[in-house]
């Protein structure tokens, strides 16, 4: 009988150990479930963030496209204005020193860069005719895939152009001697 009692006590002790182990495992399982819930929440949150990021990227792409269009139009406007301003004798021909002045003034534009030699050749091919030069500039600036022989104007990079405009704006409004 003592052996049987000892065996019962042993089984009860082992049963208590098993209950403790089960309790610890249940606590661990609860902790794992909490961690899993947190990870699922984080994944859902990041999923929404990924969607938001994709939306922002799409919006940024659209914004950059619009900026390029604005710069393209500004470049065309700037070039046409300079062509008109450089016709000092108002004979609707750009010739002699007017060509040199036009090329010099165009080279200072922020909105566009030109290949000076090709631009000079193009002016000569149009016999300096202001209307034909304006038409040629319009075709070049107005077409992202301009014909090879008209490809002498290159639009400014939008980031560089905006930085240039910002610098000009702040230099005009900043008090003398103060940098922003």
mmCIF file of C-alpha atoms in Angstrom:
data_model
loop_
_atom_site.group_PDB
_atom_site.id
_atom_site.type_symbol
_atom_site.label_atom_id
_atom_site.label_comp_id
_atom_site.label_asym_id
_atom_site.label_seq_id
_atom_site.Cartn_x
_atom_site.Cartn_y
_atom_site.Cartn_z
ATOM 1 C CA UNK A 1 0.000 0.000 0.000
ATOM 2 C CA UNK A 2 2.843 2.340 0.715
ATOM 3 C CA UNK A 3 4.118 1.645 -2.731
ATOM 4 C CA UNK A 4 0.764 2.529 -4.163
ATOM 5 C CA UNK A 5 0.616 5.731 -2.076
ATOM 6 C CA UNK A 6 4.144 6.665 -3.166
ATOM 7 C CA UNK A 7 3.134 6.005 -6.760
ATOM 8 C CA UNK A 8 0.045 8.283 -6.367
ATOM 9 C CA UNK A 9 2.155 11.046 -4.834
ATOM 10 C CA UNK A 10 4.668 10.704 -7.646
ATOM 11 C CA UNK A 11 1.891 10.852 -10.264
ATOM 12 C CA UNK A 12 0.345 13.915 -8.540
ATOM 13 C CA UNK A 13 3.749 15.691 -8.560
ATOM 14 C CA UNK A 14 4.251 14.831 -12.207
ATOM 15 C CA UNK A 15 0.705 15.979 -12.945
ATOM 16 C CA UNK A 16 1.417 19.310 -11.189
ATOM 17 C CA UNK A 17 4.603 19.687 -13.251
ATOM 18 C CA UNK A 18 2.623 18.994 -16.415
ATOM 19 C CA UNK A 19 -0.040 21.541 -15.353
ATOM 20 C CA UNK A 20 2.717 24.131 -14.754
ATOM 21 C CA UNK A 21 4.214 23.345 -18.143
ATOM 22 C CA UNK A 22 0.782 23.641 -19.788
ATOM 23 C CA UNK A 23 0.175 26.975 -18.017
ATOM 24 C CA UNK A 24 3.546 28.289 -19.208
ATOM 25 C CA UNK A 25 2.817 27.066 -22.752
ATOM 26 C CA UNK A 26 -0.604 28.748 -22.668
ATOM 27 C CA UNK A 27 1.027 31.980 -21.524
ATOM 28 C CA UNK A 28 3.612 31.655 -24.299
ATOM 29 C CA UNK A 29 0.841 30.942 -26.803
ATOM 30 C CA UNK A 30 -1.010 34.055 -25.619
ATOM 31 C CA UNK A 31 2.178 36.109 -26.011
ATOM 32 C CA UNK A 32 2.698 34.667 -29.490
ATOM 33 C CA UNK A 33 -0.922 35.546 -30.375
ATOM 34 C CA UNK A 34 -0.341 39.126 -29.132
ATOM 35 C CA UNK A 35 2.842 39.375 -31.182
ATOM 36 C CA UNK A 36 1.056 37.911 -34.199
ATOM 37 C CA UNK A 37 -1.782 40.436 -33.777
ATOM 38 C CA UNK A 38 0.737 43.267 -33.547
ATOM 39 C CA UNK A 39 2.533 42.017 -36.654
ATOM 40 C CA UNK A 40 -0.762 41.715 -38.511
ATOM 41 C CA UNK A 41 -1.666 45.265 -37.479
ATOM 42 C CA UNK A 42 1.751 46.460 -38.593
ATOM 43 C CA UNK A 43 1.411 44.611 -41.895
ATOM 44 C CA UNK A 44 -2.023 46.141 -42.495
ATOM 45 C CA UNK A 45 -0.658 49.545 -41.560
ATOM 46 C CA UNK A 46 2.317 49.133 -43.859
ATOM 47 C CA UNK A 47 0.041 47.890 -46.590
ATOM 48 C CA UNK A 48 -1.890 51.122 -46.329
ATOM 49 C CA UNK A 49 1.403 53.017 -46.232
ATOM 50 C CA UNK A 50 2.566 51.209 -49.371
ATOM 51 C CA UNK A 51 -0.675 52.204 -51.091
ATOM 52 C CA UNK A 52 -0.182 55.775 -49.922
ATOM 53 C CA UNK A 53 3.425 55.713 -51.134
ATOM 54 C CA UNK A 54 2.324 54.415 -54.530
ATOM 55 C CA UNK A 55 -0.236 57.218 -54.695
ATOM 56 C CA UNK A 56 2.433 59.788 -53.789
ATOM 57 C CA UNK A 57 4.792 58.408 -56.436
ATOM 58 C CA UNK A 58 2.014 58.627 -59.019
ATOM 59 C CA UNK A 59 1.191 62.191 -57.950
ATOM 60 C CA UNK A 60 4.866 63.136 -58.081
ATOM 61 C CA UNK A 61 5.188 61.714 -61.600
ATOM 62 C CA UNK A 62 2.164 63.767 -62.701
ATOM 63 C CA UNK A 63 3.608 66.875 -61.011
ATOM 64 C CA UNK A 64 6.967 66.415 -62.739
ATOM 65 C CA UNK A 65 5.233 65.997 -66.075
ATOM 66 C CA UNK A 66 3.320 69.225 -65.504
ATOM 67 C CA UNK A 67 6.529 71.008 -64.472
ATOM 68 C CA UNK A 68 8.257 69.848 -67.663
ATOM 69 C CA UNK A 69 5.336 71.176 -69.685
ATOM 70 C CA UNK A 70 5.512 74.528 -67.877
ATOM 71 C CA UNK A 71 9.266 74.749 -68.448
ATOM 72 C CA UNK A 72 8.802 73.808 -72.117
ATOM 73 C CA UNK A 73 6.195 76.555 -72.563
ATOM 74 C CA UNK A 74 8.331 79.058 -70.635
ATOM 75 C CA UNK A 75 11.342 78.218 -72.813
ATOM 76 C CA UNK A 76 9.285 78.763 -75.957
ATOM 77 C CA UNK A 77 7.973 82.065 -74.643
ATOM 78 C CA UNK A 78 11.467 83.189 -73.618
ATOM 79 C CA UNK A 79 12.992 82.259 -76.983
ATOM 80 C CA UNK A 80 10.265 83.947 -79.035
ATOM 81 C CA UNK A 81 10.480 87.077 -76.879
ATOM 82 C CA UNK A 82 14.241 87.239 -77.393
ATOM 83 C CA UNK A 83 13.914 86.755 -81.154
ATOM 84 C CA UNK A 84 11.480 89.677 -81.296
ATOM 85 C CA UNK A 85 13.592 91.877 -79.004
ATOM 86 C CA UNK A 86 16.780 91.275 -80.980
ATOM 87 C CA UNK A 87 15.248 92.557 -84.231
ATOM 88 C CA UNK A 88 16.385 96.112 -83.409
ATOM 89 C CA UNK A 89 15.850 97.564 -86.875
ATOM 90 C CA UNK A 90 12.356 96.007 -86.945
ATOM 91 C CA UNK A 91 12.790 94.622 -90.446
ATOM 92 C CA UNK A 92 11.709 91.132 -89.338
ATOM 93 C CA UNK A 93 15.187 89.803 -90.044
ATOM 94 C CA UNK A 94 17.814 88.767 -87.540
ATOM 95 C CA UNK A 95 21.178 89.496 -89.122
ATOM 96 C CA UNK A 96 24.743 90.446 -88.318
ATOM 97 C CA UNK A 97 25.180 91.648 -84.733
ATOM 98 C CA UNK A 98 21.527 90.806 -83.972
ATOM 99 C CA UNK A 99 22.360 87.102 -84.403
ATOM 100 C CA UNK A 100 25.289 87.413 -81.997
ATOM 101 C CA UNK A 101 23.134 89.264 -79.465
ATOM 102 C CA UNK A 102 20.310 86.731 -79.805
ATOM 103 C CA UNK A 103 22.664 83.808 -79.208
ATOM 104 C CA UNK A 104 24.274 85.575 -76.255
ATOM 105 C CA UNK A 105 20.903 86.385 -74.680
ATOM 106 C CA UNK A 106 19.512 82.898 -75.307
ATOM 107 C CA UNK A 107 22.585 81.401 -73.637
ATOM 108 C CA UNK A 108 21.596 83.187 -70.409
ATOM 109 C CA UNK A 109 18.118 81.619 -70.225
ATOM 110 C CA UNK A 110 17.312 79.443 -67.233
ATOM 111 C CA UNK A 111 14.459 77.652 -69.002
ATOM 112 C CA UNK A 112 16.471 76.260 -71.927
ATOM 113 C CA UNK A 113 19.941 75.544 -73.229
ATOM 114 C CA UNK A 114 20.858 75.729 -76.885
ATOM 115 C CA UNK A 115 23.509 74.320 -79.112
ATOM 116 C CA UNK A 116 24.858 77.714 -80.218
ATOM 117 C CA UNK A 117 26.427 76.516 -83.472
ATOM 118 C CA UNK A 118 23.307 74.625 -84.563
ATOM 119 C CA UNK A 119 21.105 77.562 -83.569
ATOM 120 C CA UNK A 120 23.262 79.959 -85.591
ATOM 121 C CA UNK A 121 23.126 77.589 -88.589
ATOM 122 C CA UNK A 122 19.349 77.290 -88.243
ATOM 123 C CA UNK A 123 18.986 81.101 -88.205
ATOM 124 C CA UNK A 124 21.128 81.347 -91.337
ATOM 125 C CA UNK A 125 19.104 78.585 -93.036
ATOM 126 C CA UNK A 126 15.963 80.652 -92.372
ATOM 127 C CA UNK A 127 17.758 83.669 -93.856
ATOM 128 C CA UNK A 128 17.204 85.430 -90.513
ATOM 129 C CA UNK A 129 13.455 85.684 -91.177
ATOM 130 C CA UNK A 130 11.881 86.369 -87.771
ATOM 131 C CA UNK A 131 8.637 84.576 -88.626
ATOM 132 C CA UNK A 132 10.475 81.477 -89.834
ATOM 133 C CA UNK A 133 12.786 81.538 -86.789
ATOM 134 C CA UNK A 134 9.785 81.791 -84.459
ATOM 135 C CA UNK A 135 8.092 78.954 -86.329
ATOM 136 C CA UNK A 136 11.275 76.878 -86.079
ATOM 137 C CA UNK A 137 11.605 77.598 -82.339
ATOM 138 C CA UNK A 138 7.953 76.669 -81.859
ATOM 139 C CA UNK A 139 8.471 73.351 -83.653
ATOM 140 C CA UNK A 140 11.587 72.628 -81.632
ATOM 141 C CA UNK A 141 10.184 73.558 -78.244
ATOM 142 C CA UNK A 142 6.689 72.279 -78.967
ATOM 143 C CA UNK A 143 7.828 68.800 -79.897
ATOM 144 C CA UNK A 144 9.494 66.466 -77.425
ATOM 145 C CA UNK A 145 10.773 64.456 -80.375
ATOM 146 C CA UNK A 146 11.881 67.280 -82.639
ATOM 147 C CA UNK A 147 13.376 66.482 -85.997
ATOM 148 C CA UNK A 148 17.101 65.902 -85.794
ATOM 149 C CA UNK A 149 17.916 69.071 -87.758
ATOM 150 C CA UNK A 150 15.769 71.161 -85.377
ATOM 151 C CA UNK A 151 17.049 69.613 -82.158
ATOM 152 C CA UNK A 152 19.133 72.558 -80.934
ATOM 153 C CA UNK A 153 17.047 73.542 -77.897
ATOM 154 C CA UNK A 154 17.203 71.515 -74.698
ATOM 155 C CA UNK A 155 14.788 72.160 -71.854
ATOM 156 C CA UNK A 156 16.246 72.855 -68.436
ATOM 157 C CA UNK A 157 16.027 70.149 -65.794
ATOM 158 C CA UNK A 158 12.966 70.952 -63.662
ATOM 159 C CA UNK A 159 14.847 70.731 -60.349
ATOM 160 C CA UNK A 160 17.626 73.015 -61.590
ATOM 161 C CA UNK A 161 15.106 75.425 -63.087
ATOM 162 C CA UNK A 162 13.039 75.619 -59.898
ATOM 163 C CA UNK A 163 16.166 76.159 -57.806
ATOM 164 C CA UNK A 164 17.215 78.958 -60.156
ATOM 165 C CA UNK A 165 13.772 80.583 -59.912
ATOM 166 C CA UNK A 166 13.802 80.238 -56.111
ATOM 167 C CA UNK A 167 17.249 81.855 -55.916
ATOM 168 C CA UNK A 168 16.127 84.732 -58.134
ATOM 169 C CA UNK A 169 12.950 85.233 -56.117
ATOM 170 C CA UNK A 170 14.748 85.296 -52.783
ATOM 171 C CA UNK A 171 17.507 87.555 -54.076
ATOM 172 C CA UNK A 172 14.818 90.030 -55.152
ATOM 173 C CA UNK A 173 12.954 90.011 -51.821
ATOM 174 C CA UNK A 174 15.818 89.521 -49.370
ATOM 175 C CA UNK A 175 17.041 92.661 -47.598
ATOM 176 C CA UNK A 176 20.470 93.799 -48.722
ATOM 177 C CA UNK A 177 23.269 91.785 -47.184
ATOM 178 C CA UNK A 178 20.954 89.025 -45.933
ATOM 179 C CA UNK A 179 21.056 85.562 -47.468
ATOM 180 C CA UNK A 180 18.153 83.148 -47.247
#
